[in-house]
Amino acid sequence: MTQMLTDLFKPNLNRKIALAYRMKYAFFAILLPLGYSASAQSGELVKLEKLQQIIQEEKNQIQVINFWATWCAPCLKELPLFEKLHNDRQDVRVRLVSMDMDLDPDPEKVRKFVLRKKIQSEVLILNERNPNAWIDKLEKGWSGSLPATLVVNNKTGKRKFVEKELHDGDLEKLIAGVL
Amino acid sequence: MKQLVFGCAVILCLTSGAPIKNGYEVGDTAKDFKLKNVDGKMISLSDWKDAKGFIVIFDCNTCPYSKAYNDRIVALNEHYVGKGFPVVAINANDPESSPGDSFDKMVSYSKKKGYAFPYLVDESQSVAKMYGATNTPHVYVLSRKANDLKVEYVGTIDDNARDESSVTKKYVEEAIDALLAGKSVPTTKTKAIGCGIKWKNS
């Protein structure tokens, strides 16, 4: 322990640490504008058809589409997993699809929530009601509860759907299942 | 040793594969149950001697969909209890993961909302599993002939959770009205849009 402390104060090592910090900040400075552009488009209202089109047309990235709502406690618990995925994986496109409109007609509440929680992933607000009329078009196996997550890889044509709160490692397993 | 491992594997399969995707389909015969009501009494469907059927609703205190449908559930009972189809509400949520759905909270909630129907606690969650309920509110309309309970409709209450005045399909009412008229139920299955039941250890 004492050895470690003295090591830490060696001038040479100090320079190295300082350099590492500078590089880290430079890295964030590059990332910052990207983060802003992602949040600027957040909260767009979409109809089901548009959402289906978005899902079908994504050719380059694996899509992780999380269906959530501001009132859904387990959704908010698993939210950091999607944010982490959004930040960590270039090959994955995270989309958070808010289902709030089925109960509450005001999309501003969702947008304010997104700003307050500083959500960085793309947020779409599904502008549809009466899920019984369309839910099967998105996923036949969906019983109609939240959270639910759809993982789609248009390159392999594989998709995975789960209707439960996810925990550490679950998303990685789902993604591995569509490779 | 090999045999022992194989034996264990079989047991694992049987126990871990059991609870998913079972429950009642329309046309199945439903089983009665015995659950504690908010007044402390144990209740079974067989306690109703004259009922022609039941509106069994898996529900809870906390889910926004349950709250949106609360007045409609109270009204369903008012409208149909006299016609022989009482509402029987059951809360199966695990209070550990949803403290607002504890038995004490059920008691105060049912008083506040003026429930004129039983609000039962499915503490072991066995009734919800037996019926195959996954969400709240999740409705099972049952008809009764002699002592047989038949599942006639499974799903949601109507097609507009947010705004009752904009409802165009009242699935539960249409099902019971058809049964009372001796006709076949027009829509027998919908998805019970709502909150997932909070299962224990999940």
mmCIF file of C-alpha atoms in Angstrom:
data_model
loop_
_atom_site.group_PDB
_atom_site.id
_atom_site.type_symbol
_atom_site.label_atom_id
_atom_site.label_comp_id
_atom_site.label_asym_id
_atom_site.label_seq_id
_atom_site.Cartn_x
_atom_site.Cartn_y
_atom_site.Cartn_z
ATOM 1 C CA MET A 1 0.000 0.000 0.000
ATOM 2 C CA THR A 2 2.764 2.437 0.998
ATOM 3 C CA GLN A 3 4.650 1.425 -2.124
ATOM 4 C CA MET A 4 1.570 2.221 -4.256
ATOM 5 C CA LEU A 5 1.218 5.673 -2.691
ATOM 6 C CA THR A 6 4.833 6.585 -3.298
ATOM 7 C CA ASP A 7 4.488 5.284 -6.853
ATOM 8 C CA LEU A 8 1.559 7.555 -7.413
ATOM 9 C CA PHE A 9 3.563 10.635 -6.512
ATOM 10 C CA LYS A 10 6.452 9.834 -8.779
ATOM 11 C CA PRO A 11 6.669 12.817 -11.143
ATOM 12 C CA ASN A 12 6.804 10.622 -14.230
ATOM 13 C CA LEU A 13 3.585 8.819 -13.334
ATOM 14 C CA ASN A 14 1.866 12.099 -12.517
ATOM 15 C CA ARG A 15 2.542 13.351 -16.031
ATOM 16 C CA LYS A 16 1.085 10.171 -17.435
ATOM 17 C CA ILE A 17 -2.092 10.567 -15.397
ATOM 18 C CA ALA A 18 -2.420 14.220 -16.427
ATOM 19 C CA LEU A 19 -2.041 13.238 -20.065
ATOM 20 C CA ALA A 20 -4.640 10.492 -19.688
ATOM 21 C CA TYR A 21 -7.081 13.018 -18.211
ATOM 22 C CA ARG A 22 -6.494 15.491 -21.007
ATOM 23 C CA MET A 23 -7.138 12.762 -23.558
ATOM 24 C CA LYS A 24 -10.301 11.748 -21.754
ATOM 25 C CA TYR A 25 -11.632 15.313 -21.821
ATOM 26 C CA ALA A 26 -10.670 15.690 -25.477
ATOM 27 C CA PHE A 27 -12.646 12.511 -26.125
ATOM 28 C CA PHE A 28 -15.701 13.933 -24.367
ATOM 29 C CA ALA A 29 -15.346 17.219 -26.263
ATOM 30 C CA ILE A 30 -15.645 15.247 -29.509
ATOM 31 C CA LEU A 31 -18.606 13.251 -28.238
ATOM 32 C CA LEU A 32 -20.535 16.213 -26.837
ATOM 33 C CA PRO A 33 -21.923 17.602 -30.142
ATOM 34 C CA LEU A 34 -22.977 14.074 -31.150
ATOM 35 C CA GLY A 35 -24.870 13.724 -27.899
ATOM 36 C CA TYR A 36 -26.684 16.998 -28.498
ATOM 37 C CA SER A 37 -27.699 16.087 -32.014
ATOM 38 C CA ALA A 38 -29.124 12.812 -30.723
ATOM 39 C CA SER A 39 -31.218 14.492 -28.036
ATOM 40 C CA ALA A 40 -32.359 17.288 -30.348
ATOM 41 C CA GLN A 41 -34.445 14.882 -32.418
ATOM 42 C CA SER A 42 -35.816 13.117 -29.330
ATOM 43 C CA GLY A 43 -39.488 13.040 -28.659
ATOM 44 C CA GLU A 44 -40.754 12.901 -32.239
ATOM 45 C CA LEU A 45 -44.366 11.795 -32.558
ATOM 46 C CA VAL A 46 -44.719 8.803 -34.884
ATOM 47 C CA LYS A 47 -47.650 6.768 -36.128
ATOM 48 C CA LEU A 48 -47.381 2.976 -36.193
ATOM 49 C CA GLU A 49 -46.709 2.897 -39.937
ATOM 50 C CA LYS A 50 -43.784 5.285 -39.564
ATOM 51 C CA LEU A 51 -42.352 3.216 -36.711
ATOM 52 C CA GLN A 52 -42.617 0.034 -38.791
ATOM 53 C CA GLN A 53 -40.892 1.842 -41.661
ATOM 54 C CA ILE A 54 -38.058 3.014 -39.382
ATOM 55 C CA ILE A 55 -37.580 -0.540 -38.108
ATOM 56 C CA GLN A 56 -37.608 -2.045 -41.606
ATOM 57 C CA GLU A 57 -35.322 0.507 -43.243
ATOM 58 C CA GLU A 58 -32.419 0.337 -40.792
ATOM 59 C CA LYS A 59 -29.828 -1.652 -42.718
ATOM 60 C CA ASN A 60 -26.542 -0.885 -40.975
ATOM 61 C CA GLN A 61 -27.134 -1.310 -37.291
ATOM 62 C CA ILE A 62 -28.765 -3.838 -35.017
ATOM 63 C CA GLN A 63 -31.804 -2.127 -33.527
ATOM 64 C CA VAL A 64 -32.785 -2.361 -29.899
ATOM 65 C CA ILE A 65 -36.302 -0.987 -29.555
ATOM 66 C CA ASN A 66 -37.543 -0.554 -26.029
ATOM 67 C CA PHE A 67 -41.234 0.081 -25.416
ATOM 68 C CA TRP A 68 -41.679 2.067 -22.234
ATOM 69 C CA ALA A 69 -43.751 4.733 -20.527
ATOM 70 C CA THR A 70 -42.992 7.477 -18.016
ATOM 71 C CA TRP A 71 -45.426 5.881 -15.521
ATOM 72 C CA CYS A 72 -43.863 2.397 -15.740
ATOM 73 C CA ALA A 73 -41.536 1.778 -12.773
ATOM 74 C CA PRO A 74 -39.759 -1.319 -14.131
ATOM 75 C CA CYS A 75 -39.192 0.549 -17.421
ATOM 76 C CA LEU A 76 -37.345 3.311 -15.594
ATOM 77 C CA LYS A 77 -35.327 0.766 -13.641
ATOM 78 C CA GLU A 78 -33.976 -0.825 -16.809
ATOM 79 C CA LEU A 79 -33.487 2.499 -18.654
ATOM 80 C CA PRO A 80 -29.771 2.851 -17.694
ATOM 81 C CA LEU A 81 -29.067 -0.442 -19.510
ATOM 82 C CA PHE A 82 -30.328 1.069 -22.782
ATOM 83 C CA GLU A 83 -28.446 4.313 -22.198
ATOM 84 C CA LYS A 84 -25.254 2.381 -21.569
ATOM 85 C CA LEU A 85 -25.802 0.351 -24.720
ATOM 86 C CA HIS A 86 -26.400 3.562 -26.683
ATOM 87 C CA ASN A 87 -23.084 4.972 -25.445
ATOM 88 C CA ASP A 88 -21.014 1.796 -25.708
ATOM 89 C CA ARG A 89 -21.995 0.119 -28.956
ATOM 90 C CA GLN A 90 -21.521 1.723 -32.363
ATOM 91 C CA ASP A 91 -23.063 -1.293 -34.092
ATOM 92 C CA VAL A 92 -26.327 -0.964 -32.159
ATOM 93 C CA ARG A 93 -29.079 1.628 -32.613
ATOM 94 C CA VAL A 94 -31.162 2.142 -29.486
ATOM 95 C CA ARG A 95 -34.670 3.504 -29.868
ATOM 96 C CA LEU A 96 -36.889 4.181 -26.871
ATOM 97 C CA VAL A 97 -40.521 4.131 -27.965
ATOM 98 C CA SER A 98 -42.804 5.839 -25.460
ATOM 99 C CA MET A 99 -46.272 4.329 -25.135
ATOM 100 C CA ASP A 100 -47.557 7.150 -22.934
ATOM 101 C CA MET A 101 -50.049 8.433 -25.516
ATOM 102 C CA ASP A 102 -52.410 5.506 -24.944
ATOM 103 C CA LEU A 103 -53.247 6.980 -21.527
ATOM 104 C CA ASP A 104 -52.196 10.628 -21.783
ATOM 105 C CA PRO A 105 -52.636 12.829 -24.869
ATOM 106 C CA ASP A 106 -49.846 15.293 -23.965
ATOM 107 C CA PRO A 107 -46.485 14.415 -25.616
ATOM 108 C CA GLU A 108 -44.839 17.379 -23.861
ATOM 109 C CA LYS A 109 -44.854 15.431 -20.605
ATOM 110 C CA VAL A 110 -42.704 12.768 -22.236
ATOM 111 C CA ARG A 111 -40.368 15.352 -23.785
ATOM 112 C CA LYS A 112 -39.932 17.131 -20.447
ATOM 113 C CA PHE A 113 -39.242 13.787 -18.800
ATOM 114 C CA VAL A 114 -36.582 12.997 -21.415
ATOM 115 C CA LEU A 115 -34.875 16.352 -20.780
ATOM 116 C CA ARG A 116 -35.101 16.057 -17.013
ATOM 117 C CA LYS A 117 -33.620 12.556 -17.007
ATOM 118 C CA LYS A 118 -31.034 13.650 -19.629
ATOM 119 C CA ILE A 119 -31.892 10.637 -21.783
ATOM 120 C CA GLN A 120 -29.360 10.407 -24.608
ATOM 121 C CA SER A 121 -30.864 7.569 -26.676
ATOM 122 C CA GLU A 122 -33.324 8.430 -29.406
ATOM 123 C CA VAL A 123 -36.885 8.709 -28.078
ATOM 124 C CA LEU A 124 -39.939 8.265 -30.278
ATOM 125 C CA ILE A 125 -43.465 8.832 -28.987
ATOM 126 C CA LEU A 126 -45.930 6.421 -30.531
ATOM 127 C CA ASN A 127 -49.007 8.425 -31.460
ATOM 128 C CA GLU A 128 -51.504 5.582 -31.362
ATOM 129 C CA ARG A 129 -54.315 4.445 -29.117
ATOM 130 C CA ASN A 130 -56.179 1.175 -28.692
ATOM 131 C CA PRO A 131 -53.192 -1.189 -28.871
ATOM 132 C CA ASN A 132 -55.540 -4.113 -29.586
ATOM 133 C CA ALA A 133 -55.962 -2.666 -33.093
ATOM 134 C CA TRP A 134 -52.245 -2.718 -33.956
ATOM 135 C CA ILE A 135 -50.110 -4.524 -31.369
ATOM 136 C CA ASP A 136 -49.974 -7.764 -33.393
ATOM 137 C CA LYS A 137 -48.439 -5.861 -36.321
ATOM 138 C CA LEU A 138 -45.444 -5.081 -34.142
ATOM 139 C CA GLU A 139 -45.276 -8.400 -32.303
ATOM 140 C CA LYS A 140 -47.830 -11.206 -32.054
ATOM 141 C CA GLY A 141 -46.358 -12.506 -28.806
ATOM 142 C CA TRP A 142 -46.872 -9.214 -26.960
ATOM 143 C CA SER A 143 -49.563 -9.539 -24.288
ATOM 144 C CA GLY A 144 -49.806 -5.756 -23.910
ATOM 145 C CA SER A 145 -47.703 -4.897 -20.858
ATOM 146 C CA LEU A 146 -44.544 -2.817 -20.394
ATOM 147 C CA PRO A 147 -41.610 -2.909 -20.502
ATOM 148 C CA ALA A 148 -41.119 -4.805 -23.732
ATOM 149 C CA THR A 149 -38.025 -4.937 -25.913
ATOM 150 C CA LEU A 150 -37.589 -5.857 -29.561
ATOM 151 C CA VAL A 151 -34.160 -6.595 -31.026
ATOM 152 C CA VAL A 152 -34.009 -6.600 -34.822
ATOM 153 C CA ASN A 153 -31.157 -7.361 -37.205
ATOM 154 C CA ASN A 154 -32.284 -6.683 -40.770
ATOM 155 C CA LYS A 155 -29.033 -8.133 -42.157
ATOM 156 C CA THR A 156 -29.716 -11.616 -40.743
ATOM 157 C CA GLY A 157 -33.497 -11.223 -40.665
ATOM 158 C CA LYS A 158 -33.465 -12.332 -37.019
ATOM 159 C CA ARG A 159 -35.497 -10.732 -34.243
ATOM 160 C CA LYS A 160 -36.016 -11.300 -30.541
ATOM 161 C CA PHE A 161 -38.842 -10.031 -28.360
ATOM 162 C CA VAL A 162 -39.123 -10.000 -24.576
ATOM 163 C CA GLU A 163 -41.868 -8.618 -22.377
ATOM 164 C CA LYS A 164 -40.230 -8.128 -18.980
ATOM 165 C CA GLU A 165 -37.778 -5.966 -17.081
ATOM 166 C CA LEU A 166 -34.227 -6.629 -18.251
ATOM 167 C CA HIS A 167 -31.180 -6.895 -16.060
ATOM 168 C CA ASP A 168 -27.415 -6.633 -16.522
ATOM 169 C CA GLY A 169 -26.261 -8.785 -19.418
ATOM 170 C CA ASP A 170 -29.753 -9.508 -20.824
ATOM 171 C CA LEU A 171 -29.420 -7.040 -23.714
ATOM 172 C CA GLU A 172 -26.055 -8.461 -24.736
ATOM 173 C CA LYS A 173 -27.605 -11.949 -24.838
ATOM 174 C CA LEU A 174 -30.539 -10.708 -26.942
ATOM 175 C CA ILE A 175 -28.165 -8.982 -29.352
ATOM 176 C CA ALA A 176 -26.014 -12.121 -29.616
ATOM 177 C CA GLY A 177 -29.201 -13.978 -30.527
ATOM 178 C CA VAL A 178 -29.787 -11.928 -33.696
ATOM 179 C CA LEU A 179 -26.204 -12.046 -35.087
ATOM 180 C CA MET B 1 -23.176 -40.500 -11.761
ATOM 181 C CA LYS B 2 -24.368 -39.962 -15.315
ATOM 182 C CA GLN B 3 -27.795 -41.251 -14.353
ATOM 183 C CA LEU B 4 -27.889 -38.932 -11.379
ATOM 184 C CA VAL B 5 -27.086 -35.903 -13.559
ATOM 185 C CA PHE B 6 -29.727 -36.951 -16.067
ATOM 186 C CA GLY B 7 -32.265 -37.342 -13.269
ATOM 187 C CA CYS B 8 -31.533 -33.839 -12.020
ATOM 188 C CA ALA B 9 -31.806 -32.411 -15.522
ATOM 189 C CA VAL B 10 -35.269 -33.939 -15.948
ATOM 190 C CA ILE B 11 -36.427 -32.465 -12.630
ATOM 191 C CA LEU B 12 -35.066 -29.046 -13.641
ATOM 192 C CA CYS B 13 -36.938 -29.201 -16.938
ATOM 193 C CA LEU B 14 -40.181 -30.101 -15.237
ATOM 194 C CA THR B 15 -39.975 -27.391 -12.611
ATOM 195 C CA SER B 16 -38.536 -24.544 -14.668
ATOM 196 C CA GLY B 17 -40.675 -25.124 -17.751
ATOM 197 C CA ALA B 18 -44.005 -25.293 -15.963
ATOM 198 C CA PRO B 19 -45.419 -21.795 -15.302
ATOM 199 C CA ILE B 20 -45.057 -20.154 -18.734
ATOM 200 C CA LYS B 21 -47.907 -20.007 -21.270
ATOM 201 C CA ASN B 22 -50.545 -21.971 -19.504
ATOM 202 C CA GLY B 23 -53.832 -20.777 -18.178
ATOM 203 C CA TYR B 24 -57.305 -20.695 -19.629
ATOM 204 C CA GLU B 25 -58.394 -20.282 -23.203
ATOM 205 C CA VAL B 26 -61.937 -19.375 -24.201
ATOM 206 C CA GLY B 27 -64.091 -22.496 -23.915
ATOM 207 C CA ASP B 28 -62.071 -23.999 -21.058
ATOM 208 C CA THR B 29 -63.669 -24.992 -17.776
ATOM 209 C CA ALA B 30 -62.427 -22.713 -14.998
ATOM 210 C CA LYS B 31 -61.739 -23.861 -11.451
ATOM 211 C CA ASP B 32 -63.157 -22.197 -8.394
ATOM 212 C CA PHE B 33 -60.797 -20.753 -5.764
ATOM 213 C CA LYS B 34 -60.829 -19.626 -2.157
ATOM 214 C CA LEU B 35 -59.178 -16.272 -1.464
ATOM 215 C CA LYS B 36 -59.227 -13.670 1.309
ATOM 216 C CA ASN B 37 -61.405 -10.634 0.734
ATOM 217 C CA VAL B 38 -60.610 -7.109 1.970
ATOM 218 C CA ASP B 39 -63.128 -7.696 4.799
ATOM 219 C CA GLY B 40 -61.038 -10.657 6.006
ATOM 220 C CA LYS B 41 -63.539 -13.338 4.900
ATOM 221 C CA MET B 42 -62.595 -16.214 2.613
ATOM 222 C CA ILE B 43 -64.504 -16.099 -0.673
ATOM 223 C CA SER B 44 -65.228 -18.701 -3.374
ATOM 224 C CA LEU B 45 -67.307 -18.356 -6.528
ATOM 225 C CA SER B 46 -69.515 -21.166 -5.188
ATOM 226 C CA ASP B 47 -70.626 -18.747 -2.426
ATOM 227 C CA TRP B 48 -72.923 -17.078 -4.995
ATOM 228 C CA LYS B 49 -75.883 -19.389 -5.221
ATOM 229 C CA ASP B 50 -77.797 -17.542 -7.931
ATOM 230 C CA ALA B 51 -75.052 -16.136 -10.178
ATOM 231 C CA LYS B 52 -75.249 -16.961 -13.879
ATOM 232 C CA GLY B 53 -71.592 -16.157 -14.232
ATOM 233 C CA PHE B 54 -68.804 -13.882 -13.097
ATOM 234 C CA ILE B 55 -66.648 -10.992 -14.235
ATOM 235 C CA VAL B 56 -63.322 -12.056 -12.738
ATOM 236 C CA ILE B 57 -60.844 -9.177 -13.003
ATOM 237 C CA PHE B 58 -57.172 -9.441 -12.107
ATOM 238 C CA ASP B 59 -56.491 -5.915 -10.966
ATOM 239 C CA CYS B 60 -54.420 -3.858 -8.537
ATOM 240 C CA ASN B 61 -54.241 -0.468 -6.809
ATOM 241 C CA THR B 62 -51.226 1.001 -8.538
ATOM 242 C CA CYS B 63 -51.296 0.403 -12.302
ATOM 243 C CA PRO B 64 -52.305 3.510 -14.315
ATOM 244 C CA TYR B 65 -54.467 1.305 -16.551
ATOM 245 C CA SER B 66 -56.232 -0.105 -13.480
ATOM 246 C CA LYS B 67 -56.790 3.454 -12.263
ATOM 247 C CA ALA B 68 -58.096 4.526 -15.679
ATOM 248 C CA TYR B 69 -60.582 1.635 -15.622
ATOM 249 C CA ASN B 70 -61.509 1.858 -11.954
ATOM 250 C CA ASP B 71 -64.825 3.711 -12.363
ATOM 251 C CA ARG B 72 -65.730 1.439 -15.280
ATOM 252 C CA ILE B 73 -65.120 -1.648 -13.134
ATOM 253 C CA VAL B 74 -67.347 -0.237 -10.384
ATOM 254 C CA ALA B 75 -70.001 0.504 -13.046
ATOM 255 C CA LEU B 76 -69.719 -2.990 -14.539
ATOM 256 C CA ASN B 77 -70.591 -4.484 -11.168
ATOM 257 C CA GLU B 78 -73.474 -2.042 -10.625
ATOM 258 C CA HIS B 79 -74.862 -2.858 -14.048
ATOM 259 C CA TYR B 80 -74.447 -6.628 -14.020
ATOM 260 C CA VAL B 81 -74.631 -7.805 -10.399
ATOM 261 C CA GLY B 82 -78.434 -7.648 -10.549
ATOM 262 C CA LYS B 83 -78.388 -9.555 -13.826
ATOM 263 C CA GLY B 84 -76.409 -12.401 -12.279
ATOM 264 C CA PHE B 85 -72.867 -11.421 -13.270
ATOM 265 C CA PRO B 86 -71.040 -9.928 -10.270
ATOM 266 C CA VAL B 87 -67.516 -8.520 -10.492
ATOM 267 C CA VAL B 88 -64.902 -10.421 -8.512
ATOM 268 C CA ALA B 89 -61.615 -8.505 -8.425
ATOM 269 C CA ILE B 90 -58.349 -10.224 -7.546
ATOM 270 C CA ASN B 91 -54.993 -8.612 -6.800
ATOM 271 C CA ALA B 92 -52.054 -10.959 -7.389
ATOM 272 C CA ASN B 93 -49.209 -8.415 -7.338
ATOM 273 C CA ASP B 94 -46.306 -9.256 -5.078
ATOM 274 C CA PRO B 95 -46.319 -6.515 -2.398
ATOM 275 C CA GLU B 96 -42.539 -6.890 -2.036
ATOM 276 C CA SER B 97 -42.003 -5.465 -5.509
ATOM 277 C CA SER B 98 -45.139 -3.307 -5.480
ATOM 278 C CA PRO B 99 -45.690 -2.014 -1.905
ATOM 279 C CA GLY B 100 -48.757 -0.032 -3.004
ATOM 280 C CA ASP B 101 -50.514 -3.341 -3.648
ATOM 281 C CA SER B 102 -50.220 -4.755 -0.111
ATOM 282 C CA PHE B 103 -53.318 -6.195 1.561
ATOM 283 C CA ASP B 104 -53.647 -3.129 3.846
ATOM 284 C CA LYS B 105 -53.501 -0.820 0.812
ATOM 285 C CA MET B 106 -56.154 -2.983 -0.892
ATOM 286 C CA VAL B 107 -58.424 -2.515 2.127
ATOM 287 C CA SER B 108 -58.076 1.279 2.113
ATOM 288 C CA TYR B 109 -58.288 1.502 -1.696
ATOM 289 C CA SER B 110 -61.502 -0.516 -1.885
ATOM 290 C CA LYS B 111 -63.038 1.639 0.868
ATOM 291 C CA LYS B 112 -61.994 4.856 -0.841
ATOM 292 C CA LYS B 113 -63.394 3.691 -4.180
ATOM 293 C CA GLY B 114 -66.546 2.291 -2.628
ATOM 294 C CA TYR B 115 -66.158 -1.239 -4.000
ATOM 295 C CA ALA B 116 -69.478 -3.056 -3.698
ATOM 296 C CA PHE B 117 -67.773 -6.245 -4.913
ATOM 297 C CA PRO B 118 -65.107 -8.486 -3.407
ATOM 298 C CA TYR B 119 -61.474 -7.489 -3.819
ATOM 299 C CA LEU B 120 -59.468 -10.613 -3.113
ATOM 300 C CA VAL B 121 -55.783 -11.111 -2.480
ATOM 301 C CA ASP B 122 -54.041 -13.903 -4.391
ATOM 302 C CA GLU B 123 -51.076 -14.022 -2.075
ATOM 303 C CA SER B 124 -49.527 -17.175 -3.538
ATOM 304 C CA GLN B 125 -50.304 -15.948 -7.076
ATOM 305 C CA SER B 126 -51.614 -19.447 -7.797
ATOM 306 C CA VAL B 127 -55.041 -18.289 -9.021
ATOM 307 C CA ALA B 128 -53.511 -15.769 -11.441
ATOM 308 C CA LYS B 129 -51.228 -18.537 -12.736
ATOM 309 C CA MET B 130 -54.091 -21.037 -12.983
ATOM 310 C CA TYR B 131 -56.159 -18.565 -15.013
ATOM 311 C CA GLY B 132 -53.161 -17.431 -17.052
ATOM 312 C CA ALA B 133 -53.552 -13.783 -16.100
ATOM 313 C CA THR B 134 -50.503 -11.721 -17.062
ATOM 314 C CA ASN B 135 -51.630 -8.102 -16.857
ATOM 315 C CA THR B 136 -53.829 -5.714 -14.868
ATOM 316 C CA PRO B 137 -56.662 -5.240 -15.512
ATOM 317 C CA HIS B 138 -57.136 -8.689 -17.083
ATOM 318 C CA VAL B 139 -60.753 -9.798 -17.403
ATOM 319 C CA TYR B 140 -62.193 -13.334 -17.498
ATOM 320 C CA VAL B 141 -65.927 -13.512 -18.146
ATOM 321 C CA LEU B 142 -67.199 -16.860 -16.876
ATOM 322 C CA SER B 143 -70.623 -18.405 -17.369
ATOM 323 C CA ARG B 144 -71.997 -20.933 -14.911
ATOM 324 C CA LYS B 145 -74.171 -23.911 -15.764
ATOM 325 C CA ALA B 146 -74.962 -26.203 -12.831
ATOM 326 C CA ASN B 147 -71.563 -26.064 -11.129
ATOM 327 C CA ASP B 148 -69.459 -25.751 -14.254
ATOM 328 C CA LEU B 149 -67.659 -22.471 -14.893
ATOM 329 C CA LYS B 150 -66.950 -21.869 -18.556
ATOM 330 C CA VAL B 151 -64.489 -19.237 -19.855
ATOM 331 C CA GLU B 152 -66.439 -17.067 -22.335
ATOM 332 C CA TYR B 153 -64.196 -14.024 -22.810
ATOM 333 C CA VAL B 154 -60.595 -13.138 -21.932
ATOM 334 C CA GLY B 155 -58.969 -9.733 -22.325
ATOM 335 C CA THR B 156 -59.460 -6.030 -21.881
ATOM 336 C CA ILE B 157 -62.568 -4.100 -20.806
ATOM 337 C CA ASP B 158 -62.998 -1.910 -23.894
ATOM 338 C CA ASP B 159 -61.052 -0.249 -26.705
ATOM 339 C CA ASN B 160 -60.206 3.099 -25.120
ATOM 340 C CA ALA B 161 -58.339 3.143 -21.825
ATOM 341 C CA ARG B 162 -57.805 6.903 -21.799
ATOM 342 C CA ASP B 163 -61.266 8.178 -22.590
ATOM 343 C CA GLU B 164 -64.434 6.305 -21.731
ATOM 344 C CA SER B 165 -66.587 8.619 -23.853
ATOM 345 C CA SER B 166 -64.651 7.611 -26.984
ATOM 346 C CA VAL B 167 -65.091 3.864 -26.486
ATOM 347 C CA THR B 168 -66.445 2.080 -29.558
ATOM 348 C CA LYS B 169 -66.160 -1.557 -28.423
ATOM 349 C CA LYS B 170 -67.283 -2.557 -24.942
ATOM 350 C CA TYR B 171 -65.915 -6.114 -25.080
ATOM 351 C CA VAL B 172 -66.957 -7.213 -21.583
ATOM 352 C CA GLU B 173 -70.462 -5.735 -21.791
ATOM 353 C CA GLU B 174 -71.004 -7.181 -25.261
ATOM 354 C CA ALA B 175 -69.899 -10.605 -24.023
ATOM 355 C CA ILE B 176 -72.264 -10.611 -21.044
ATOM 356 C CA ASP B 177 -75.177 -9.106 -22.989
ATOM 357 C CA ALA B 178 -74.761 -11.892 -25.542
ATOM 358 C CA LEU B 179 -74.663 -14.555 -22.820
ATOM 359 C CA LEU B 180 -77.790 -13.098 -21.165
ATOM 360 C CA ALA B 181 -79.558 -13.156 -24.553
ATOM 361 C CA GLY B 182 -78.470 -16.757 -25.170
ATOM 362 C CA LYS B 183 -76.305 -15.698 -28.108
ATOM 363 C CA SER B 184 -72.665 -16.418 -28.840
ATOM 364 C CA VAL B 185 -70.086 -13.907 -27.581
ATOM 365 C CA PRO B 186 -69.076 -11.611 -30.495
ATOM 366 C CA THR B 187 -65.435 -11.057 -29.490
ATOM 367 C CA THR B 188 -64.031 -13.780 -27.242
ATOM 368 C CA LYS B 189 -60.416 -12.701 -26.923
ATOM 369 C CA THR B 190 -58.492 -9.429 -26.824
ATOM 370 C CA LYS B 191 -55.181 -8.429 -25.303
ATOM 371 C CA ALA B 192 -55.399 -7.101 -21.761
ATOM 372 C CA ILE B 193 -53.388 -3.923 -22.339
ATOM 373 C CA GLY B 194 -52.051 -2.761 -18.989
ATOM 374 C CA CYS B 195 -49.301 -3.434 -16.468
ATOM 375 C CA GLY B 196 -47.602 -6.778 -16.076
ATOM 376 C CA ILE B 197 -48.504 -8.668 -12.895
ATOM 377 C CA LYS B 198 -45.593 -8.308 -10.452
ATOM 378 C CA TRP B 199 -44.542 -11.921 -9.929
ATOM 379 C CA LYS B 200 -42.548 -13.082 -6.938
ATOM 380 C CA ASN B 201 -38.811 -13.629 -7.484
ATOM 381 C CA SER B 202 -38.699 -12.142 -10.934
#
